Amino acid sequence: MKLLTHNMLTSHVKGVTKGYPLLIKATEVKVNQLDFNPQFVSRMIPKLEWGALVQAAEDLGYRQDLPGELIADYEQNEEFLKKVHRVLLEVEVMEGCLKCPESGREFPITKGIPNMLLNEDDA
Amino acid sequence: MKLKELESCLQQVDTFEEPKILLEQYPTSPHIAACMLYTIHNTFGDIDGKLVADLGCGCGVLSLGAAMLDAGLCVGFDIDSDALDIFRRNAEEFEIPSLDLIQCDLCCLNAEVYANRFDTVIMNPPFGTKHNQGMDMKFLRAALTMAETAVYSLHKTSTREHIQKKAKDWGVKMEVIAELRYDLPASYKFHKKKSVNL
């Protein structure tokens, strides 16, 4: 699970009104090299929940020095875009779980794939 | 990458060992996948550098093809862990890092949380026949919510009128892009109204 994907994931446990962002509890994290595409990263940034991304990166120990508030004019800032590229697309959680911030329900991540399926009880 | 190269790469993608009838698991043939992706890429420019979702990705032939055509990232969604396992092995064998997977049930997915987060959605959904009536339309509805620009989906010709009607109800523009043989699917493109780029 890459952090770009994590940035979109929400818990749908019954009764939960704000199942976002999911807390990452990782036991294995890996960094997979991916070609840097500055245009793609620039286009993704405005759609992100920036705070959730920075928090996730922090939790995994890959925050680098990403600021808590999104900076202005990032499109021209290649150094910044490279850091965002790294946390969005290269850092991957291989094993661990995602915890719903409201219900505490945990969704396992196995071999890099988060399992968001619910049981009948919590659907 | 040429169409033939793409098709021959996709021929090496492993598919279902034991397809599950209830989930209507049938693989997208390499030929159909390559033609579909090539058109989306070349004619519409909706893959290269885009964030792509593949709903009901199965073993990942469409996702892998999209990644080969330089999608920024392609995220596969499927309910079945066996299919996802094969997908993951395929991605490893091809050494393609621009893929990610989510195991979830698209029928009870609240697509609103993904609203417009993806540029493009590609899919070969369940045809929604027999056990799964209406499943194709559920997938389509979710896809249209998730995609900002366009949805490309394979459907049976026999459901075209119904889909046309639904597209009109939903306020999206539908276009038949290709009719493919094998009595299987016809390929459709759905444009969201706010971003019709034809």
mmCIF file of C-alpha atoms in Angstrom:
data_model
loop_
_atom_site.group_PDB
_atom_site.id
_atom_site.type_symbol
_atom_site.label_atom_id
_atom_site.label_comp_id
_atom_site.label_asym_id
_atom_site.label_seq_id
_atom_site.Cartn_x
_atom_site.Cartn_y
_atom_site.Cartn_z
ATOM 1 C CA MET A 1 0.000 0.000 0.000
ATOM 2 C CA LYS A 2 1.398 3.299 -1.109
ATOM 3 C CA LEU A 3 0.616 6.475 0.776
ATOM 4 C CA LEU A 4 -1.224 7.955 -2.221
ATOM 5 C CA THR A 5 -3.644 5.053 -1.865
ATOM 6 C CA HIS A 6 -3.773 5.413 1.903
ATOM 7 C CA ASN A 7 -4.679 9.070 1.438
ATOM 8 C CA MET A 8 -7.950 7.964 -0.188
ATOM 9 C CA LEU A 9 -8.918 5.095 2.119
ATOM 10 C CA THR A 10 -11.736 5.478 4.638
ATOM 11 C CA SER A 11 -13.314 3.081 7.118
ATOM 12 C CA HIS A 12 -16.942 2.210 6.455
ATOM 13 C CA VAL A 13 -17.714 0.507 9.720
ATOM 14 C CA LYS A 14 -21.379 0.878 10.616
ATOM 15 C CA GLY A 15 -22.114 3.967 12.661
ATOM 16 C CA VAL A 16 -18.749 5.562 11.951
ATOM 17 C CA THR A 17 -19.092 9.116 10.705
ATOM 18 C CA LYS A 18 -15.483 10.056 10.292
ATOM 19 C CA GLY A 19 -13.410 6.991 9.512
ATOM 20 C CA TYR A 20 -10.526 9.113 8.255
ATOM 21 C CA PRO A 21 -7.579 9.161 8.206
ATOM 22 C CA LEU A 22 -6.815 5.557 8.997
ATOM 23 C CA LEU A 23 -3.985 5.136 11.436
ATOM 24 C CA ILE A 24 -1.145 3.052 10.004
ATOM 25 C CA LYS A 25 0.428 0.430 12.223
ATOM 26 C CA ALA A 26 3.231 -0.982 10.099
ATOM 27 C CA THR A 27 5.435 -3.944 10.873
ATOM 28 C CA GLU A 28 7.161 -3.946 7.477
ATOM 29 C CA VAL A 29 7.783 -0.972 5.206
ATOM 30 C CA LYS A 30 9.676 -0.989 1.963
ATOM 31 C CA VAL A 31 10.814 1.677 -0.494
ATOM 32 C CA ASN A 32 10.322 0.812 -4.151
ATOM 33 C CA GLN A 33 12.037 3.036 -6.691
ATOM 34 C CA LEU A 34 9.690 4.598 -9.194
ATOM 35 C CA ASP A 35 10.427 7.033 -12.028
ATOM 36 C CA PHE A 36 9.922 10.615 -10.918
ATOM 37 C CA ASN A 37 7.200 12.371 -12.892
ATOM 38 C CA PRO A 38 7.009 15.979 -11.613
ATOM 39 C CA GLN A 39 3.849 16.782 -13.576
ATOM 40 C CA PHE A 40 2.032 13.810 -12.107
ATOM 41 C CA VAL A 41 3.084 14.668 -8.557
ATOM 42 C CA SER A 42 2.109 18.334 -9.052
ATOM 43 C CA ARG A 43 -1.305 17.297 -10.299
ATOM 44 C CA MET A 44 -1.889 14.953 -7.361
ATOM 45 C CA ILE A 45 -0.987 17.460 -4.643
ATOM 46 C CA PRO A 46 -4.151 19.626 -4.742
ATOM 47 C CA LYS A 47 -6.309 16.500 -4.404
ATOM 48 C CA LEU A 48 -4.488 15.210 -1.339
ATOM 49 C CA GLU A 49 -5.431 15.520 2.278
ATOM 50 C CA TRP A 50 -2.061 17.053 2.996
ATOM 51 C CA GLY A 51 -2.218 16.680 6.763
ATOM 52 C CA ALA A 52 -3.067 12.990 6.502
ATOM 53 C CA LEU A 53 -0.150 12.417 4.130
ATOM 54 C CA VAL A 54 2.362 14.153 6.379
ATOM 55 C CA GLN A 55 1.071 12.270 9.419
ATOM 56 C CA ALA A 56 1.296 8.935 7.596
ATOM 57 C CA ALA A 57 4.828 9.708 6.429
ATOM 58 C CA GLU A 58 5.772 10.734 9.970
ATOM 59 C CA ASP A 59 4.328 7.518 11.442
ATOM 60 C CA LEU A 60 6.409 5.450 9.041
ATOM 61 C CA GLY A 61 9.554 7.477 9.646
ATOM 62 C CA TYR A 62 9.725 8.937 6.130
ATOM 63 C CA ARG A 63 8.537 12.481 6.681
ATOM 64 C CA GLN A 64 11.925 13.930 5.668
ATOM 65 C CA ASP A 65 11.272 17.600 6.415
ATOM 66 C CA LEU A 66 7.877 17.902 4.756
ATOM 67 C CA PRO A 67 6.015 20.896 6.203
ATOM 68 C CA GLY A 68 2.726 20.542 8.082
ATOM 69 C CA GLU A 69 1.153 23.107 5.796
ATOM 70 C CA LEU A 70 1.375 22.753 2.032
ATOM 71 C CA ILE A 71 3.779 25.330 0.592
ATOM 72 C CA ALA A 72 2.894 27.771 -2.202
ATOM 73 C CA ASP A 73 4.339 27.479 -5.713
ATOM 74 C CA TYR A 74 5.285 23.855 -5.260
ATOM 75 C CA GLU A 75 4.985 23.244 -9.015
ATOM 76 C CA GLN A 76 8.360 24.923 -9.548
ATOM 77 C CA ASN A 77 10.028 23.350 -6.546
ATOM 78 C CA GLU A 78 11.628 20.179 -7.818
ATOM 79 C CA GLU A 79 13.274 19.313 -4.550
ATOM 80 C CA PHE A 80 9.920 19.487 -2.777
ATOM 81 C CA LEU A 81 8.161 17.469 -5.496
ATOM 82 C CA LYS A 82 10.811 14.762 -5.222
ATOM 83 C CA LYS A 83 10.138 14.417 -1.523
ATOM 84 C CA VAL A 84 6.410 14.221 -2.133
ATOM 85 C CA HIS A 85 7.016 11.673 -4.899
ATOM 86 C CA ARG A 86 8.936 9.554 -2.444
ATOM 87 C CA VAL A 87 6.247 9.489 0.230
ATOM 88 C CA LEU A 88 3.336 9.204 -2.183
ATOM 89 C CA LEU A 89 4.632 6.543 -4.510
ATOM 90 C CA GLU A 90 7.811 4.902 -3.261
ATOM 91 C CA VAL A 91 7.194 4.210 0.409
ATOM 92 C CA GLU A 92 5.010 1.095 0.743
ATOM 93 C CA VAL A 93 3.505 -0.580 3.763
ATOM 94 C CA MET A 94 3.927 -4.315 3.209
ATOM 95 C CA GLU A 95 2.658 -5.733 6.523
ATOM 96 C CA GLY A 96 0.660 -4.280 9.363
ATOM 97 C CA CYS A 97 -2.809 -2.858 9.686
ATOM 98 C CA LEU A 98 -4.966 0.229 9.301
ATOM 99 C CA LYS A 99 -6.954 1.314 12.316
ATOM 100 C CA CYS A 100 -10.264 3.145 12.067
ATOM 101 C CA PRO A 101 -9.845 6.334 14.128
ATOM 102 C CA GLU A 102 -13.403 6.159 15.428
ATOM 103 C CA SER A 103 -14.350 2.507 15.940
ATOM 104 C CA GLY A 104 -10.873 1.102 16.458
ATOM 105 C CA ARG A 105 -11.635 -1.626 13.910
ATOM 106 C CA GLU A 106 -8.423 -2.873 12.316
ATOM 107 C CA PHE A 107 -7.993 -3.689 8.644
ATOM 108 C CA PRO A 108 -5.050 -5.986 7.947
ATOM 109 C CA ILE A 109 -2.385 -5.226 5.338
ATOM 110 C CA THR A 110 -0.862 -8.411 3.982
ATOM 111 C CA LYS A 111 1.815 -8.551 1.287
ATOM 112 C CA GLY A 112 1.157 -4.901 0.592
ATOM 113 C CA ILE A 113 -2.611 -5.240 0.120
ATOM 114 C CA PRO A 114 -5.005 -3.610 2.590
ATOM 115 C CA ASN A 115 -8.123 -5.694 3.196
ATOM 116 C CA MET A 116 -11.024 -3.285 3.645
ATOM 117 C CA LEU A 117 -13.731 -5.975 3.663
ATOM 118 C CA LEU A 118 -16.166 -5.802 6.561
ATOM 119 C CA ASN A 119 -17.899 -8.626 8.390
ATOM 120 C CA GLU A 120 -21.655 -8.739 8.374
ATOM 121 C CA ASP A 121 -21.599 -7.353 11.914
ATOM 122 C CA ASP A 122 -19.843 -4.133 11.084
ATOM 123 C CA ALA A 123 -21.148 -3.568 7.562
ATOM 124 C CA MET B 1 5.222 0.968 -27.011
ATOM 125 C CA LYS B 2 3.475 -0.533 -30.020
ATOM 126 C CA LEU B 3 0.132 -2.298 -29.859
ATOM 127 C CA LYS B 4 1.700 -5.638 -30.755
ATOM 128 C CA GLU B 5 4.340 -5.316 -28.057
ATOM 129 C CA LEU B 6 1.694 -4.474 -25.492
ATOM 130 C CA GLU B 7 -0.417 -7.436 -26.516
ATOM 131 C CA SER B 8 2.503 -9.828 -26.403
ATOM 132 C CA CYS B 9 3.490 -8.568 -22.925
ATOM 133 C CA LEU B 10 -0.069 -9.022 -21.732
ATOM 134 C CA GLN B 11 -0.086 -12.579 -23.056
ATOM 135 C CA GLN B 12 2.402 -13.402 -20.329
ATOM 136 C CA VAL B 13 0.096 -12.242 -17.559
ATOM 137 C CA ASP B 14 -1.167 -15.111 -15.420
ATOM 138 C CA THR B 15 -4.931 -15.375 -14.982
ATOM 139 C CA PHE B 16 -7.392 -17.152 -12.727
ATOM 140 C CA GLU B 17 -6.486 -20.675 -11.710
ATOM 141 C CA GLU B 18 -10.026 -21.501 -10.692
ATOM 142 C CA PRO B 19 -12.445 -18.788 -11.796
ATOM 143 C CA LYS B 20 -15.339 -18.216 -9.403
ATOM 144 C CA ILE B 21 -18.649 -18.248 -11.181
ATOM 145 C CA LEU B 22 -20.396 -16.226 -8.521
ATOM 146 C CA LEU B 23 -17.961 -13.385 -9.020
ATOM 147 C CA GLU B 24 -18.185 -13.741 -12.820
ATOM 148 C CA GLN B 25 -14.458 -14.104 -13.012
ATOM 149 C CA TYR B 26 -13.406 -14.405 -16.590
ATOM 150 C CA PRO B 27 -10.123 -12.945 -17.714
ATOM 151 C CA THR B 28 -9.934 -10.034 -20.118
ATOM 152 C CA SER B 29 -8.140 -11.475 -23.131
ATOM 153 C CA PRO B 30 -4.726 -9.943 -23.863
ATOM 154 C CA HIS B 31 -5.988 -8.914 -27.283
ATOM 155 C CA ILE B 32 -9.017 -7.070 -25.964
ATOM 156 C CA ALA B 33 -7.046 -5.511 -23.106
ATOM 157 C CA ALA B 34 -4.297 -4.312 -25.441
ATOM 158 C CA CYS B 35 -6.735 -2.845 -27.988
ATOM 159 C CA MET B 36 -8.749 -1.131 -25.285
ATOM 160 C CA LEU B 37 -5.736 0.367 -23.515
ATOM 161 C CA TYR B 38 -4.031 1.367 -26.703
ATOM 162 C CA THR B 39 -7.075 3.318 -27.832
ATOM 163 C CA ILE B 40 -7.483 4.992 -24.441
ATOM 164 C CA HIS B 41 -3.823 5.917 -24.511
ATOM 165 C CA ASN B 42 -3.396 6.990 -28.129
ATOM 166 C CA THR B 43 -6.742 8.434 -29.052
ATOM 167 C CA PHE B 44 -7.768 9.959 -25.737
ATOM 168 C CA GLY B 45 -4.508 10.434 -23.830
ATOM 169 C CA ASP B 46 -6.093 9.163 -20.627
ATOM 170 C CA ILE B 47 -3.346 6.850 -19.331
ATOM 171 C CA ASP B 48 0.141 8.359 -19.557
ATOM 172 C CA GLY B 49 0.841 10.269 -16.327
ATOM 173 C CA LYS B 50 -2.695 9.691 -15.024
ATOM 174 C CA LEU B 51 -4.027 8.267 -11.786
ATOM 175 C CA VAL B 52 -6.000 5.256 -12.960
ATOM 176 C CA ALA B 53 -8.388 2.942 -11.091
ATOM 177 C CA ASP B 54 -9.222 -0.581 -12.283
ATOM 178 C CA LEU B 55 -12.468 -1.788 -10.703
ATOM 179 C CA GLY B 56 -12.838 -5.539 -10.386
ATOM 180 C CA CYS B 57 -9.231 -5.807 -11.510
ATOM 181 C CA GLY B 58 -9.001 -9.581 -11.089
ATOM 182 C CA CYS B 59 -5.525 -10.765 -12.035
ATOM 183 C CA GLY B 60 -4.669 -7.345 -13.311
ATOM 184 C CA VAL B 61 -4.302 -7.531 -17.067
ATOM 185 C CA LEU B 62 -5.797 -4.051 -17.574
ATOM 186 C CA SER B 63 -3.849 -2.520 -14.696
ATOM 187 C CA LEU B 64 -0.567 -4.025 -15.832
ATOM 188 C CA GLY B 65 -1.195 -2.769 -19.356
ATOM 189 C CA ALA B 66 -2.030 0.715 -18.069
ATOM 190 C CA ALA B 67 1.170 0.729 -16.015
ATOM 191 C CA MET B 68 3.148 -0.357 -19.098
ATOM 192 C CA LEU B 69 1.701 2.645 -20.907
ATOM 193 C CA ASP B 70 3.112 4.873 -18.155
ATOM 194 C CA ALA B 71 0.131 5.552 -15.938
ATOM 195 C CA GLY B 72 1.352 7.616 -12.958
ATOM 196 C CA LEU B 73 -0.221 4.986 -10.714
ATOM 197 C CA CYS B 74 -2.882 2.375 -11.327
ATOM 198 C CA VAL B 75 -4.894 1.172 -8.313
ATOM 199 C CA GLY B 76 -6.673 -2.162 -8.648
ATOM 200 C CA PHE B 77 -9.814 -2.871 -6.613
ATOM 201 C CA ASP B 78 -11.136 -6.405 -6.146
ATOM 202 C CA ILE B 79 -13.003 -8.427 -3.562
ATOM 203 C CA ASP B 80 -11.207 -11.718 -4.124
ATOM 204 C CA SER B 81 -7.923 -12.442 -2.376
ATOM 205 C CA ASP B 82 -6.966 -15.276 -4.759
ATOM 206 C CA ALA B 83 -7.235 -12.938 -7.743
ATOM 207 C CA LEU B 84 -5.318 -10.211 -5.925
ATOM 208 C CA ASP B 85 -2.612 -12.695 -5.053
ATOM 209 C CA ILE B 86 -2.133 -13.556 -8.725
ATOM 210 C CA PHE B 87 -2.203 -9.834 -9.562
ATOM 211 C CA ARG B 88 0.531 -9.160 -7.012
ATOM 212 C CA ARG B 89 2.702 -11.965 -8.397
ATOM 213 C CA ASN B 90 2.184 -10.649 -11.930
ATOM 214 C CA ALA B 91 3.260 -7.169 -10.842
ATOM 215 C CA GLU B 92 6.367 -8.637 -9.216
ATOM 216 C CA GLU B 93 7.273 -10.716 -12.231
ATOM 217 C CA PHE B 94 6.922 -7.779 -14.580
ATOM 218 C CA GLU B 95 8.769 -5.605 -12.059
ATOM 219 C CA ILE B 96 6.187 -2.855 -12.348
ATOM 220 C CA PRO B 97 6.172 -0.604 -9.287
ATOM 221 C CA SER B 98 3.442 1.834 -10.386
ATOM 222 C CA LEU B 99 0.629 -0.411 -9.187
ATOM 223 C CA ASP B 100 -1.268 -0.636 -5.923
ATOM 224 C CA LEU B 101 -4.082 -2.885 -4.744
ATOM 225 C CA ILE B 102 -7.066 -2.616 -2.436
ATOM 226 C CA GLN B 103 -9.220 -5.532 -1.363
ATOM 227 C CA CYS B 104 -12.778 -4.284 -1.004
ATOM 228 C CA ASP B 105 -16.353 -4.944 -2.031
ATOM 229 C CA LEU B 106 -17.308 -2.523 -4.756
ATOM 230 C CA CYS B 107 -20.983 -3.158 -4.124
ATOM 231 C CA CYS B 108 -20.884 -1.630 -0.684
ATOM 232 C CA LEU B 109 -18.141 0.830 -1.432
ATOM 233 C CA ASN B 110 -19.055 4.402 -0.702
ATOM 234 C CA ALA B 111 -17.661 5.765 -3.948
ATOM 235 C CA GLU B 112 -18.233 9.320 -2.752
ATOM 236 C CA VAL B 113 -15.080 9.197 -0.670
ATOM 237 C CA TYR B 114 -13.149 8.638 -3.888
ATOM 238 C CA ALA B 115 -15.134 11.268 -5.789
ATOM 239 C CA ASN B 116 -13.005 12.604 -8.638
ATOM 240 C CA ARG B 117 -9.828 11.352 -6.998
ATOM 241 C CA PHE B 118 -8.909 9.351 -10.104
ATOM 242 C CA ASP B 119 -8.339 10.758 -13.570
ATOM 243 C CA THR B 120 -9.456 7.663 -15.401
ATOM 244 C CA VAL B 121 -11.292 4.450 -14.522
ATOM 245 C CA ILE B 122 -10.790 1.365 -16.664
ATOM 246 C CA MET B 123 -12.706 -1.811 -16.064
ATOM 247 C CA ASN B 124 -14.091 -5.064 -17.322
ATOM 248 C CA PRO B 125 -16.910 -5.379 -14.782
ATOM 249 C CA PRO B 126 -19.099 -8.389 -14.108
ATOM 250 C CA PHE B 127 -21.700 -8.407 -16.854
ATOM 251 C CA GLY B 128 -24.458 -8.410 -14.305
ATOM 252 C CA THR B 129 -26.211 -11.440 -15.629
ATOM 253 C CA LYS B 130 -27.785 -14.350 -13.756
ATOM 254 C CA HIS B 131 -26.684 -14.261 -10.114
ATOM 255 C CA ASN B 132 -25.355 -10.761 -10.282
ATOM 256 C CA GLN B 133 -28.127 -8.797 -11.811
ATOM 257 C CA GLY B 134 -27.407 -5.100 -11.864
ATOM 258 C CA MET B 135 -23.785 -5.549 -10.835
ATOM 259 C CA ASP B 136 -22.514 -3.982 -14.047
ATOM 260 C CA MET B 137 -24.484 -0.835 -13.292
ATOM 261 C CA LYS B 138 -23.238 -0.693 -9.695
ATOM 262 C CA PHE B 139 -19.678 -0.803 -10.955
ATOM 263 C CA LEU B 140 -20.444 1.831 -13.540
ATOM 264 C CA ARG B 141 -22.053 4.140 -11.019
ATOM 265 C CA ALA B 142 -19.048 3.840 -8.695
ATOM 266 C CA ALA B 143 -16.636 4.346 -11.576
ATOM 267 C CA LEU B 144 -18.382 7.512 -12.738
ATOM 268 C CA THR B 145 -18.168 8.952 -9.252
ATOM 269 C CA MET B 146 -14.491 8.114 -8.882
ATOM 270 C CA ALA B 147 -13.266 9.346 -12.268
ATOM 271 C CA GLU B 148 -12.694 12.985 -12.961
ATOM 272 C CA THR B 149 -12.270 12.669 -16.705
ATOM 273 C CA ALA B 150 -13.479 9.424 -18.173
ATOM 274 C CA VAL B 151 -14.556 5.833 -17.572
ATOM 275 C CA TYR B 152 -13.721 3.081 -20.033
ATOM 276 C CA SER B 153 -15.715 -0.057 -19.547
ATOM 277 C CA LEU B 154 -16.478 -3.307 -21.353
ATOM 278 C CA HIS B 155 -20.103 -4.387 -21.658
ATOM 279 C CA LYS B 156 -22.257 -6.811 -23.557
ATOM 280 C CA THR B 157 -23.911 -5.391 -26.627
ATOM 281 C CA SER B 158 -27.250 -6.634 -25.341
ATOM 282 C CA THR B 159 -27.112 -4.182 -22.435
ATOM 283 C CA ARG B 160 -26.278 -1.140 -24.559
ATOM 284 C CA GLU B 161 -29.735 0.392 -24.633
ATOM 285 C CA HIS B 162 -30.084 0.072 -20.897
ATOM 286 C CA ILE B 163 -26.687 1.687 -20.351
ATOM 287 C CA GLN B 164 -27.531 4.496 -22.746
ATOM 288 C CA LYS B 165 -30.647 5.239 -20.785
ATOM 289 C CA LYS B 166 -28.780 5.172 -17.477
ATOM 290 C CA ALA B 167 -26.029 7.408 -18.836
ATOM 291 C CA LYS B 168 -28.653 9.936 -19.759
ATOM 292 C CA ASP B 169 -30.243 9.734 -16.299
ATOM 293 C CA TRP B 170 -26.846 10.241 -14.703
ATOM 294 C CA GLY B 171 -25.997 13.178 -16.932
ATOM 295 C CA VAL B 172 -22.914 11.659 -18.505
ATOM 296 C CA LYS B 173 -22.006 11.397 -22.118
ATOM 297 C CA MET B 174 -21.610 7.883 -23.429
ATOM 298 C CA GLU B 175 -19.884 6.825 -26.551
ATOM 299 C CA VAL B 176 -19.373 3.398 -28.068
ATOM 300 C CA ILE B 177 -15.699 3.212 -28.897
ATOM 301 C CA ALA B 178 -15.302 -0.220 -30.247
ATOM 302 C CA GLU B 179 -17.285 -3.308 -30.855
ATOM 303 C CA LEU B 180 -15.244 -6.337 -30.206
ATOM 304 C CA ARG B 181 -15.940 -9.763 -31.502
ATOM 305 C CA TYR B 182 -16.131 -13.013 -29.505
ATOM 306 C CA ASP B 183 -19.796 -12.263 -28.691
ATOM 307 C CA LEU B 184 -18.287 -10.808 -25.560
ATOM 308 C CA PRO B 185 -17.868 -7.173 -24.888
ATOM 309 C CA ALA B 186 -18.323 -3.852 -26.505
ATOM 310 C CA SER B 187 -16.167 -1.114 -25.140
ATOM 311 C CA TYR B 188 -17.574 2.161 -23.959
ATOM 312 C CA LYS B 189 -16.265 5.492 -22.947
ATOM 313 C CA PHE B 190 -18.110 7.654 -20.469
ATOM 314 C CA HIS B 191 -17.329 11.272 -20.189
ATOM 315 C CA LYS B 192 -18.277 13.223 -17.169
ATOM 316 C CA LYS B 193 -20.226 16.179 -18.287
ATOM 317 C CA LYS B 194 -18.083 18.731 -16.569
ATOM 318 C CA SER B 195 -15.064 17.679 -18.515
ATOM 319 C CA VAL B 196 -16.164 16.529 -21.915
ATOM 320 C CA ASN B 197 -13.056 16.752 -24.005
ATOM 321 C CA LEU B 198 -14.157 15.523 -27.355
#
